[in-house]
CSV table of C-alpha atoms and ligand atoms in Angstrom, one decimal:
chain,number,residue,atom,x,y,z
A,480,UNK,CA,-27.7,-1.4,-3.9
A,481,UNK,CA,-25.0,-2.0,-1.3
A,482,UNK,CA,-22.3,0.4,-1.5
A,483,UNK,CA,-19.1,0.4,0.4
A,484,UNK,CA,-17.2,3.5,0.8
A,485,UNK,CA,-13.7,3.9,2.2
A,486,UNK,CA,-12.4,7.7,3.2
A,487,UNK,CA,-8.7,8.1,3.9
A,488,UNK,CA,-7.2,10.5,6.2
A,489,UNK,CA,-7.0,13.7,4.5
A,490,UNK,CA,-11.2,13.0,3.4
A,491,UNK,CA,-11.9,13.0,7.4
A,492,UNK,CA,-9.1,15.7,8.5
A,493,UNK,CA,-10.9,17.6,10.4
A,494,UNK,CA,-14.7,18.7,11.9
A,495,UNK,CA,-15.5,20.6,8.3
A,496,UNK,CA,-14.3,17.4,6.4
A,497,UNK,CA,-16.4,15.3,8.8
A,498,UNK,CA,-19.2,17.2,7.8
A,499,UNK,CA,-18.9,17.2,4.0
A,500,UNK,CA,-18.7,13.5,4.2
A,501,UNK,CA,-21.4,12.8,6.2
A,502,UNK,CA,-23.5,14.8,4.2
A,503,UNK,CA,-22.0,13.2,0.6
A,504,UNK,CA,-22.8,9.7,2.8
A,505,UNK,CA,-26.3,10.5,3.7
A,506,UNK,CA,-27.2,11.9,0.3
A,507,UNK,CA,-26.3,8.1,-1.2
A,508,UNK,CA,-28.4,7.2,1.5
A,509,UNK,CA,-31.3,8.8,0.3
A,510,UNK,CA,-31.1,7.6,-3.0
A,511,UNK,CA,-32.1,4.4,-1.4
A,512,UNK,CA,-29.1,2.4,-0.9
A,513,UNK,CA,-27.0,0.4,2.0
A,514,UNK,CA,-24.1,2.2,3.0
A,515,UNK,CA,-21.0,0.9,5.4
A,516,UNK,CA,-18.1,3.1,5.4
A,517,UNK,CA,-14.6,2.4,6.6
A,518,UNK,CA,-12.4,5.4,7.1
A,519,UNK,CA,-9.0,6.0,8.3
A,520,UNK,CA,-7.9,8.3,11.1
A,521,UNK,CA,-8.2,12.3,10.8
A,522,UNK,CA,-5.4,13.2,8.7
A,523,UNK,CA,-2.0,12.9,9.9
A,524,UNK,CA,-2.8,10.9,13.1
A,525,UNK,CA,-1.4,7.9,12.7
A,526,UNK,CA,2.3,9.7,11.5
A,527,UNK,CA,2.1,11.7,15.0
A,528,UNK,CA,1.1,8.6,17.1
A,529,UNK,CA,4.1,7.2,15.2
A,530,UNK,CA,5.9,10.5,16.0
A,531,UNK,CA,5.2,10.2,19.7
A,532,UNK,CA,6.1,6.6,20.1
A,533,UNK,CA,9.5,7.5,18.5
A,534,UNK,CA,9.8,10.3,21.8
A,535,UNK,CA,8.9,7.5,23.7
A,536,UNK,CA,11.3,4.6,22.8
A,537,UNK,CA,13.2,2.6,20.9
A,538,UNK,CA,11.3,-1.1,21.0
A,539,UNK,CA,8.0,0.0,20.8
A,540,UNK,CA,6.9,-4.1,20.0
A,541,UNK,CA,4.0,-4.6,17.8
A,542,UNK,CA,1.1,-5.9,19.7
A,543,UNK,CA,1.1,-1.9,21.5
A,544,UNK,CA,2.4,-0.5,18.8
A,545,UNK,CA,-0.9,-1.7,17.3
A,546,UNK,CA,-2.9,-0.9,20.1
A,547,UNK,CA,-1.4,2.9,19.6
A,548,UNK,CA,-2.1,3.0,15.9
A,549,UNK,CA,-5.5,1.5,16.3
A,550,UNK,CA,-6.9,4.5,18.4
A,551,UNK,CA,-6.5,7.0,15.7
A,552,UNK,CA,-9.6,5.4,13.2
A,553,UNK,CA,-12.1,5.2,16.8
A,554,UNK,CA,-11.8,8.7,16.4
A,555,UNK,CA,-12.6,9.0,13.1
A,556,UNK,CA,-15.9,6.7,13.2
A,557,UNK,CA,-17.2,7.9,16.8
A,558,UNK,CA,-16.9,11.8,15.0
A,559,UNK,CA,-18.2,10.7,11.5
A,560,UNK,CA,-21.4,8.6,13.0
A,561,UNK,CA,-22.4,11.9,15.4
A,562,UNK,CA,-22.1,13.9,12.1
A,563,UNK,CA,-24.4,11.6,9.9
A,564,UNK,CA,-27.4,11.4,13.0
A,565,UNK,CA,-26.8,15.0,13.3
A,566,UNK,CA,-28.5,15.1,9.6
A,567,UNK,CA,-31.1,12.9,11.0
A,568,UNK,CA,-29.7,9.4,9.8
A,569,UNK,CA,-29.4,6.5,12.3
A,570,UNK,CA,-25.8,5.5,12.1
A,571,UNK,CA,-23.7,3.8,14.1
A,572,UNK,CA,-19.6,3.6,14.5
A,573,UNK,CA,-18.0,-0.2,14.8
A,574,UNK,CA,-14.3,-1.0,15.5
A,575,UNK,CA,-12.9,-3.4,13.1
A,576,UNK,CA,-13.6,-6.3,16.0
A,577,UNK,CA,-17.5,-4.7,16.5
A,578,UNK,CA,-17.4,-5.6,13.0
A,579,UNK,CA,-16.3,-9.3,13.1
A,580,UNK,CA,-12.6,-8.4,11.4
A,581,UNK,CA,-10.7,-11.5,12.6
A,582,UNK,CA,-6.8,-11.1,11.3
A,583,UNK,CA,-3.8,-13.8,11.8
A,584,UNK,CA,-1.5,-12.8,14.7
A,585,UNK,CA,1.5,-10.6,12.7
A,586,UNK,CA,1.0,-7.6,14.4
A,587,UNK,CA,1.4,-4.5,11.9
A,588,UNK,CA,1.3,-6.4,9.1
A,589,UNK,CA,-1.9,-8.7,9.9
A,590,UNK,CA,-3.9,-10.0,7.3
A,591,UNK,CA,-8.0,-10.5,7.1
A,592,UNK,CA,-8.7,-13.9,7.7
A,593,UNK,CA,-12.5,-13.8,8.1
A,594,UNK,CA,-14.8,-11.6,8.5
A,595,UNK,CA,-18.4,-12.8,10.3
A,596,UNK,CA,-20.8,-10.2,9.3
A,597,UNK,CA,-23.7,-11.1,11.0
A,598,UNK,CA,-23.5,-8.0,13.0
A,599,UNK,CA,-23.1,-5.8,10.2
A,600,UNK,CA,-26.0,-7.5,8.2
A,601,UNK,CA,-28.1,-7.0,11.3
A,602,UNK,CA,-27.6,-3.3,11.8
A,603,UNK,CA,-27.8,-2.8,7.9
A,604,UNK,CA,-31.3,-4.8,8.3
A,605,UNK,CA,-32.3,-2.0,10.9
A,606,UNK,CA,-31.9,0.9,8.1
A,607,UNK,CA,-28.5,2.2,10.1
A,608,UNK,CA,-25.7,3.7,8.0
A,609,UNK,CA,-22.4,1.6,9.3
A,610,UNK,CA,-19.3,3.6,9.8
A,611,UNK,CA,-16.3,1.2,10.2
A,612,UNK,CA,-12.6,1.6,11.5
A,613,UNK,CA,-10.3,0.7,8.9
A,614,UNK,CA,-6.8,-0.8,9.0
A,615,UNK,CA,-7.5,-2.7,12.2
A,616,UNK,CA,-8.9,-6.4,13.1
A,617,UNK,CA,-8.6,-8.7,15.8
A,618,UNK,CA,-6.8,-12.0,16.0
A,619,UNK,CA,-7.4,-15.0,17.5
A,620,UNK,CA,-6.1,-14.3,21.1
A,621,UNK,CA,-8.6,-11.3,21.2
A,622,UNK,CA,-5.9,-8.7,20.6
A,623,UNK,CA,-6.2,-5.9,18.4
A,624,UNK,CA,-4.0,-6.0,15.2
A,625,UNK,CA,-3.2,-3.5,12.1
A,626,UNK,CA,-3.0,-4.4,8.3
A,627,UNK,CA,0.1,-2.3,7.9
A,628,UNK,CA,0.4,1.7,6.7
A,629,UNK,CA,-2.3,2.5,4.0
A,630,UNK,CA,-4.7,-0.9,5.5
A,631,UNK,CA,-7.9,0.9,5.7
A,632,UNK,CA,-8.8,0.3,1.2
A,633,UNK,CA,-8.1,-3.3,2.1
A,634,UNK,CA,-10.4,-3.1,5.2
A,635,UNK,CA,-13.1,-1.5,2.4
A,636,UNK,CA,-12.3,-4.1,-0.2
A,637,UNK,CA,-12.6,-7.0,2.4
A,638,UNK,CA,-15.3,-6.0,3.3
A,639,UNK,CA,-17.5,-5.5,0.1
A,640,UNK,CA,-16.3,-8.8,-1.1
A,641,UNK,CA,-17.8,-10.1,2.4
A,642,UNK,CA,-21.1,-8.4,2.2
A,643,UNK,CA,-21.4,-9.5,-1.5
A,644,UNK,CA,-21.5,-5.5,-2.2
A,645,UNK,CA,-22.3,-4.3,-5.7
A,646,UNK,CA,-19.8,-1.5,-5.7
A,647,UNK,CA,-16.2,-0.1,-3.5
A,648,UNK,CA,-15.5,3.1,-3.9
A,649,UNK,CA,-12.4,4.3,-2.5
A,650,UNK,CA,-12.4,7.9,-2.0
A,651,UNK,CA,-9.0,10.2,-1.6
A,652,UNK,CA,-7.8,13.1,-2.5
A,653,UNK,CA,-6.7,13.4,-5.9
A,654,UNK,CA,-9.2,12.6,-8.8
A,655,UNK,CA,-8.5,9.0,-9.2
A,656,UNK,CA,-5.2,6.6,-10.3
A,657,UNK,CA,-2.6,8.9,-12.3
A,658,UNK,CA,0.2,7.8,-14.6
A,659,UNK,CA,2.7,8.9,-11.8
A,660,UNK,CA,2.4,10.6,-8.6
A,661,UNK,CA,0.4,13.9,-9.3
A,662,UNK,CA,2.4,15.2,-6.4
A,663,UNK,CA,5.5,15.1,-8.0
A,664,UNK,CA,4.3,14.9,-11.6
A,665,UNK,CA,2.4,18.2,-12.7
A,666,UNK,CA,2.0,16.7,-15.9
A,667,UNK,CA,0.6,13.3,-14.5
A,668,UNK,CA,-2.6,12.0,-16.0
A,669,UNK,CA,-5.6,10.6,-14.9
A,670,UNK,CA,-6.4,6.9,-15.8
A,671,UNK,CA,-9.8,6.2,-16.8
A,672,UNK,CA,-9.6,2.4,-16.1
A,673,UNK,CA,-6.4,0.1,-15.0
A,674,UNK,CA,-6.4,-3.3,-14.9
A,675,UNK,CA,-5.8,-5.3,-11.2
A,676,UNK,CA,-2.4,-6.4,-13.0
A,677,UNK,CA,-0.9,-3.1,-13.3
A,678,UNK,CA,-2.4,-1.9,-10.5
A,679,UNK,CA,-0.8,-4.0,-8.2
A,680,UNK,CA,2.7,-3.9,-9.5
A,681,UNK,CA,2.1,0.1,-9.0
A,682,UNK,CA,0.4,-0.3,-5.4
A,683,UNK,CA,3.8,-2.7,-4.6
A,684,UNK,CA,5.8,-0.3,-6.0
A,685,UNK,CA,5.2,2.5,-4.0
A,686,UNK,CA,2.0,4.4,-5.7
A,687,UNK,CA,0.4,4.9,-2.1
A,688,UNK,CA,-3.4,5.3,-3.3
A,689,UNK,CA,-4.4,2.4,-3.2
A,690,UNK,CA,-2.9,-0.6,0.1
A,691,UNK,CA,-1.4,-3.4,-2.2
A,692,UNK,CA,-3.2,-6.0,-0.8
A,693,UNK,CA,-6.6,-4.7,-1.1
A,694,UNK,CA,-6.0,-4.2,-5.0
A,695,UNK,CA,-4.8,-7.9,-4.5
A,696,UNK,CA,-8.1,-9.2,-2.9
A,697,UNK,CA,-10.1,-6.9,-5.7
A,698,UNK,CA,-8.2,-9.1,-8.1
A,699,UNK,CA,-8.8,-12.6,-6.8
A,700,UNK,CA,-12.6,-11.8,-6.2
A,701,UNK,CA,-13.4,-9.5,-9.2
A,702,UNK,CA,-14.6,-7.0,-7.1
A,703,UNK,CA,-14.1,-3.8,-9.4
A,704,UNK,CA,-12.9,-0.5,-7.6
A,705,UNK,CA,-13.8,3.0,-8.2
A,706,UNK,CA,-10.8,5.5,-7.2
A,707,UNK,CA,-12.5,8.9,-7.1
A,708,UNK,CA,-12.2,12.5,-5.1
A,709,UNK,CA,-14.1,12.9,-1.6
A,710,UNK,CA,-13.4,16.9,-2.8
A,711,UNK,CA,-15.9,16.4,-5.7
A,712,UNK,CA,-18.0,14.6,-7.8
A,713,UNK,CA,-16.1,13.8,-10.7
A,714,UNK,CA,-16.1,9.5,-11.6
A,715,UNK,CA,-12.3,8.7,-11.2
A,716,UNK,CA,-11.0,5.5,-12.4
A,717,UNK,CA,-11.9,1.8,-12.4
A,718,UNK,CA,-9.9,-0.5,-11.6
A,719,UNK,CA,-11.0,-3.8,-13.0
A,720,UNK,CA,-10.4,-7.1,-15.0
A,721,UNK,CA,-8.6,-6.0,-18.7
A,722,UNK,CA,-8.2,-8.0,-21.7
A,723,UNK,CA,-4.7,-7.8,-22.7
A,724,UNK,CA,-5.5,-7.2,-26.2
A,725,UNK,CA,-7.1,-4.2,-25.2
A,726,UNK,CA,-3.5,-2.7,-23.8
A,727,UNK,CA,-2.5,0.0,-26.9
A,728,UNK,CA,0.6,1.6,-24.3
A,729,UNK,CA,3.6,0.0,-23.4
A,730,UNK,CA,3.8,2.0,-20.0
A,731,UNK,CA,0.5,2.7,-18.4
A,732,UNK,CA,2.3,4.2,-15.2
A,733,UNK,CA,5.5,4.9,-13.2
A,734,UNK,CA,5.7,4.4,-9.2
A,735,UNK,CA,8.4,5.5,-6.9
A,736,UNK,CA,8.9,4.3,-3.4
A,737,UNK,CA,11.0,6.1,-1.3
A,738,UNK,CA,10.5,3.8,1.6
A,739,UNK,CA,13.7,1.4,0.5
A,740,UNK,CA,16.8,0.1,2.5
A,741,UNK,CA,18.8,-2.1,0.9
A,742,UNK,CA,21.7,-4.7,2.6
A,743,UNK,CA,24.7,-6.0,0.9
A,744,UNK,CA,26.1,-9.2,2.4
A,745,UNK,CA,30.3,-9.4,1.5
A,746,UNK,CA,32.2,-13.1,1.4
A,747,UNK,CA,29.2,-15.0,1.6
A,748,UNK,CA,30.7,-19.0,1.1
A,749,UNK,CA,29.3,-20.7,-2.2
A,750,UNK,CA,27.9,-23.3,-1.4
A,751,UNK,CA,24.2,-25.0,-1.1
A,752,UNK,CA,21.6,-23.8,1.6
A,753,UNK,CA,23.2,-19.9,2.3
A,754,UNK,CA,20.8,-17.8,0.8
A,755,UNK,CA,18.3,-20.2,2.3
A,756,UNK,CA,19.2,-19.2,5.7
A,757,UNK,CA,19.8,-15.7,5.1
A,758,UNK,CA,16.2,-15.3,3.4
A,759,UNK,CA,14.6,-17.5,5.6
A,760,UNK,CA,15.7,-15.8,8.6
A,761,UNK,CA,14.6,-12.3,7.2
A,762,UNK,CA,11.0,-14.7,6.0
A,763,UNK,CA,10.5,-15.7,9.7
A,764,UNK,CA,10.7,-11.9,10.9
A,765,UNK,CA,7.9,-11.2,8.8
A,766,UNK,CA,10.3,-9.2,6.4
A,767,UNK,CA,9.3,-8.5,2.7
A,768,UNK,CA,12.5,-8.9,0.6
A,769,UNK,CA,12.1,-7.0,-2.9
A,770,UNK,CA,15.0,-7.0,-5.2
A,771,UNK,CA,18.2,-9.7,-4.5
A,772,UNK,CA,21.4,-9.4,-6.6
A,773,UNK,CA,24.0,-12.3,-6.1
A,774,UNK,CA,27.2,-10.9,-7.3
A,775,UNK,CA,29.5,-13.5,-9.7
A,776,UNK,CA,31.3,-15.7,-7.7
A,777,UNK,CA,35.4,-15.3,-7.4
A,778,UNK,CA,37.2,-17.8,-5.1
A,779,UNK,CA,34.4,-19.6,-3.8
A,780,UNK,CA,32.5,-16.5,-2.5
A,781,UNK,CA,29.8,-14.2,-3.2
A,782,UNK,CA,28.5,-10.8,-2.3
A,783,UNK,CA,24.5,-10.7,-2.0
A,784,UNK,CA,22.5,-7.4,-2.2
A,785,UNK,CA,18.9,-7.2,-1.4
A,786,UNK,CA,16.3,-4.4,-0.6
A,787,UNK,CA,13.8,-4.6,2.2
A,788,UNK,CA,11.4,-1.6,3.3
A,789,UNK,CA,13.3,1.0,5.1
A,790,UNK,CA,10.8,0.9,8.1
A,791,UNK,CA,12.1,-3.2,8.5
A,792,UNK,CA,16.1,-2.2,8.4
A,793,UNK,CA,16.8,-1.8,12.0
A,794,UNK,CA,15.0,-5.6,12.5
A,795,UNK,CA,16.8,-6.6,9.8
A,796,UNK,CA,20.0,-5.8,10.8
A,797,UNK,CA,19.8,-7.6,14.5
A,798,UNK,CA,18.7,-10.5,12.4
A,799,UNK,CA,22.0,-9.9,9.7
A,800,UNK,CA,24.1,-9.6,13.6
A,801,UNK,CA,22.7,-12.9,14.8
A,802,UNK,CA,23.1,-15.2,11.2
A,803,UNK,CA,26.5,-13.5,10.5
A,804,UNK,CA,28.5,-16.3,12.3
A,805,UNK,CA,26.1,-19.4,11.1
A,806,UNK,CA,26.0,-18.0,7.3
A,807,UNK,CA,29.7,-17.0,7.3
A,808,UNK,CA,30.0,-13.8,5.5
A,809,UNK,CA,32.6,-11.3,6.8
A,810,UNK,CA,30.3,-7.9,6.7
A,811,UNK,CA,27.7,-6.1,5.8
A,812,UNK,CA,26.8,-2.8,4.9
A,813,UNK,CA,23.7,-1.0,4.6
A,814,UNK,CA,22.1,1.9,2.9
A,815,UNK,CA,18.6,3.8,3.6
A,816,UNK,CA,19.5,6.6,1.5
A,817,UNK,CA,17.7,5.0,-2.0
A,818,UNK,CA,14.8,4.9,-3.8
A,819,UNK,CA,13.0,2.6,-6.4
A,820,UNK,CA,11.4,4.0,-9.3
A,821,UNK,CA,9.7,1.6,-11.6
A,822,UNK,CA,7.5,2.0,-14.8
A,823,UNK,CA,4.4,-0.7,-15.1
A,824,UNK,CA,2.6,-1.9,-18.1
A,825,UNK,CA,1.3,-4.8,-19.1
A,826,UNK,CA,2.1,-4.3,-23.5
A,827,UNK,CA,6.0,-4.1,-21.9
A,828,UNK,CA,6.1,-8.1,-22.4
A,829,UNK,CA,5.3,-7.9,-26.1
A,830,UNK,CA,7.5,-4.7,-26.6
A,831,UNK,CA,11.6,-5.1,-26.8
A,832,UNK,CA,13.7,-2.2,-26.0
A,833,UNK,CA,11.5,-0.4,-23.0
A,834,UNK,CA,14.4,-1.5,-20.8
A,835,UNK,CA,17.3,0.2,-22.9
A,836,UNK,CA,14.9,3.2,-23.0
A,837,UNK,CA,14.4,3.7,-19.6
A,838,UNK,CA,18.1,3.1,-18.9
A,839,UNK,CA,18.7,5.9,-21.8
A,840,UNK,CA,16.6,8.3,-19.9
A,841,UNK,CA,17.8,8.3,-16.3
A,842,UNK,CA,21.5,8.2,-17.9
A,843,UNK,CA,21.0,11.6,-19.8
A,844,UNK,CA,20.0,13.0,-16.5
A,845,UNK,CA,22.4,11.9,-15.2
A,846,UNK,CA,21.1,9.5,-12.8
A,847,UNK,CA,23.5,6.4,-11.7
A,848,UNK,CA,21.4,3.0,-11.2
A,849,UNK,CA,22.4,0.6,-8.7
A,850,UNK,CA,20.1,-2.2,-8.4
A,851,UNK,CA,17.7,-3.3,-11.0
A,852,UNK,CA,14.8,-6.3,-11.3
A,853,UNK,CA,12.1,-6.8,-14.0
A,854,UNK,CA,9.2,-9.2,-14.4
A,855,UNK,CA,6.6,-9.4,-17.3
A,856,UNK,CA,4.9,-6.0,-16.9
A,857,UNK,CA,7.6,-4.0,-14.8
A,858,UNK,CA,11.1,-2.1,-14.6
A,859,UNK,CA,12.5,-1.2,-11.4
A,860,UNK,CA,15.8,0.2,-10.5
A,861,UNK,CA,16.9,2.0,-7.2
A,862,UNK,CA,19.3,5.3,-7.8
A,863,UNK,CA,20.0,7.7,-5.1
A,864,UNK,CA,17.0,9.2,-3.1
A,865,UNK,CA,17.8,12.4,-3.4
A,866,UNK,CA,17.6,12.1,-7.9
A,867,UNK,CA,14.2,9.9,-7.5
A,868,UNK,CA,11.4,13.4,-8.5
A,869,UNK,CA,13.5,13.8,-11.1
A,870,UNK,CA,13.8,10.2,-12.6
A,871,UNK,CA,10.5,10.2,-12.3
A,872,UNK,CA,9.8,13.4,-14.6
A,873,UNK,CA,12.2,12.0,-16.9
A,874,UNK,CA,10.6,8.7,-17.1
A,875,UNK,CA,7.0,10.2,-17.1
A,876,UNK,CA,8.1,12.5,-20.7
A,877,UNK,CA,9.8,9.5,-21.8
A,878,UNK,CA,7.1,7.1,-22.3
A,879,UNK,CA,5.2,10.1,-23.4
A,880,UNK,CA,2.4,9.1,-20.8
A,881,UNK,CA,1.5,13.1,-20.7
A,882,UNK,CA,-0.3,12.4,-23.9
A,883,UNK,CA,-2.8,9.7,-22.9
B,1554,ADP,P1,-5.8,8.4,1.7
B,1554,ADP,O1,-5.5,9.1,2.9
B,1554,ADP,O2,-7.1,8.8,1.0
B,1554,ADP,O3,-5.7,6.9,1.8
B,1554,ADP,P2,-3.2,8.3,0.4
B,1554,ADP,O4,-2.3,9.5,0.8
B,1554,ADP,O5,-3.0,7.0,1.1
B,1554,ADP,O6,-4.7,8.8,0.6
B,1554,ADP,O7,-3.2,8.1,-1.2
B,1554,ADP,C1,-3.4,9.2,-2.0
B,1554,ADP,C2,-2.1,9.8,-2.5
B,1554,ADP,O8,-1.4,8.8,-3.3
B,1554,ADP,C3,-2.2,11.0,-3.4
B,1554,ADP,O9,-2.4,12.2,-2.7
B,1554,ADP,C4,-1.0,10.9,-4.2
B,1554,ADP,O10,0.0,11.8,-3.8
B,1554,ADP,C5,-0.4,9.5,-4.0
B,1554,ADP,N1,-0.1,8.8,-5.2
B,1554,ADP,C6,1.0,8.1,-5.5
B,1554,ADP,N2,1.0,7.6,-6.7
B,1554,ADP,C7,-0.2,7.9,-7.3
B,1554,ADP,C8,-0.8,7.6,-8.5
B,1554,ADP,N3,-0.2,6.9,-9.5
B,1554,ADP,N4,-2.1,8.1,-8.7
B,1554,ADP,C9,-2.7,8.8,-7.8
B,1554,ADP,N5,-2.2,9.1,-6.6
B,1554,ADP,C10,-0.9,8.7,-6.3
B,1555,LIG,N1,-4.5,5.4,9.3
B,1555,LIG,C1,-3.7,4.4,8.8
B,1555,LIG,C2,-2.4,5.0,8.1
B,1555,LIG,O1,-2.2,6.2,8.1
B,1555,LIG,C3,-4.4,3.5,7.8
B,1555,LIG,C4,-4.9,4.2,6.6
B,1555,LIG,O2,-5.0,5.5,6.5
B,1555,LIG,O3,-5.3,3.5,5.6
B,1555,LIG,O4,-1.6,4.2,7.6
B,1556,MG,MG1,-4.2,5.5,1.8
């Protein structure tokens, strides 16, 4: 078999870590299959390179902020491949351009547009265990790019649908895909399977195990993924193709993202093409745009809200300066200090009422909701940052998803 492993950050943290999964790689090795594994950088690497640039300046600009980020997963590979020969394996470390990872051009956000693996299949022919850098490619002008935070599953995923691999296991560290954020959640569950529907609302939606777009690129191939502890051997859950009649709950999970600005336009004229411009400016910086609330119209003018990721605000508000005079709204105000919580599942489209009963269980704690936006198989709402562990919790009893 062809196996592709991906170990994030806190699996590779330090030299004792590098060890243990060398050996765990080598041991699958022996059992007679072809390994590549993609890891991330050693633990919190890329948050201090982050860290650093911060010390360093204001307007980083992305094509070096990339090269920065970048450096942290050469680390990782050049230390995991020394470990794995150490055990008397050949092995050998690629960056994601050594390994034919061609991305378009947006830097930090980049997406795989092809991979050419004839390197990979070479080296693979040659009995070597691959170690890849994850989260980084090269675009078309030869300059390194990122996937954005969290990139290195998707560089996994990509790259076991490219080699045609038989399975992707992603390897962290908690036991697999919980009902909510075990972190947060004590009484969080582990999910034996999800489907790539719920999944991605939850990966969108701020449940950080798994990038959004690798679940994404899982989906369209029907690749299935295996979530599962570098920390032990336990199976953890798959997350694969499943029948809707098959879904018993009405909530299969709640996510919270605490990474959430949102920007409220005030006196924004009524009138045909004004939402276009201000969404289309925010679409040409490369800005996702989540929830948008258009307020009722009174004397010819509107009030627009919408939430962006908190990381994007300070771009977005340059952009909101520039389009203020063109759009014609008289001011704007902004707020970092929000969250989104959101509970997923896909029997919420045949089941009325979730919506009052979420709304019933933040409001007896108390919790005030500002924003809100639904689609077939998800709630969100942002509240107040601060209240988000605790709308959580209250959500997570609600649903009653400590019983699974
Ligand atoms: P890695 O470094 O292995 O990529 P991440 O920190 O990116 O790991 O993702 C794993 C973390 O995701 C867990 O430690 C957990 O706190 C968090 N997480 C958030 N939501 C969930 C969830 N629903 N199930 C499991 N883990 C979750
Ligand atoms: N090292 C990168 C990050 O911390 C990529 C990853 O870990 O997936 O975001
Ligand atoms: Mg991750």
């Amino acid at each position: 078999m062809l196996i592709v492993q991906k170990y994030g950050g806190s699996s590779v943290a330090d030299a004792q870590c590098i060890k243990r999964v060398a050996s765990r790689i080598t041991k699958n090795k022996n059992e007679g299959h072809e390994i590549v594994v993609v890891v991330s950088a050693m633990g919190d690497t890329t948050d201090y390179l982050v860290d650093l640039v911060n010390e360093v300046t204001e307007n980083p600009g992305e094509r070096e902020m990339d090269m920065l980020l970048s450096t942290g997963e050469q680390v990782s590979i050049a230390l995991l491949a020394m470990a794995v020969k150490d055990l008397g394996f050949d092995s050998i470390s690629m960056t994601g351009a050594q390994a034919g990872i061609y991305t378009d051009s947006v830097h930090t956000k980049a997406r795989i547009k092809e991979i050419q693996c004839d390197r990979l299949r070479d080296e693979l022919a040659m009995g070597k265990i691959i170690i890849v850098a994850g989260f980084q490619g090269l675009n078309h002008s030869g300059d390194i790019t990122t996937l954005g935070r969290g990139g290195s599953d998707t560089t996994a995923v990509a790259l076991a649908i490219a080699l045609d691999a038989d399975i992707c296991e992603i390897f962290t560290d908690v036991d697999g895909v919980y009902t909510a954020d075990p972190r947060i959640v004590s009484e969080a569950v582990k999910l034996d399977t999800i489907s790539y529907d719920e999944m991605l609302e939850l990966a969108h939606l701020g449940a950080q195990v798994l990038h959004p777009r690798s679940v994404e690129l899982a989906k369209i191939n029907n690749i299935p993924l295996h979530v599962r502890s570098s920390f032990n051997l336990n199976s953890g859950t798959i997350v694969k193709e499943v029948d809707n009649m098959e879904q018993a709950v009405v909530v299969t999970g709640i996510a919270h993202d605490l990474n959430v600005a949102r920007i409220s336009l005030f006196d924004v004229p009524d009138k045909p093409g004004i939402a276009w411009k201000v969404f289309q400016a925010l679409a040409e910086a490369h800005i996702n745009v989540d929830m948008i609330i258009q307020s009722a119209m009174e004397d010819n003018i509107n009030d627009i809200s919408f939430t962006i990721g908190a990381s994007d605000l300070s771009i977005a508000l340059n952009l909101m300066d520039s389009i203020k005079n063109d759009v014609g709204f008289s001011r704007y105000t902004w707020d970092d200090s929000i969250a989104k919580v959101s509970i997923v599942g896909a029997g919420m489209a045949t089941n009325p009422g979730v919506a009052a009963r979420m709304f019933g269980a933040l409001a007896k704690n108390n919790i005030n909701l500002d924003m809100i936006s639904t689609s077939e198989i998800k709630i969100s709402c942002t509240i107040n940052n601060n209240q988000a562990v605790e709308a959580v919790n209250a959500l997570h009893k609600e649903f009653n998803l400590d019983k699974n």
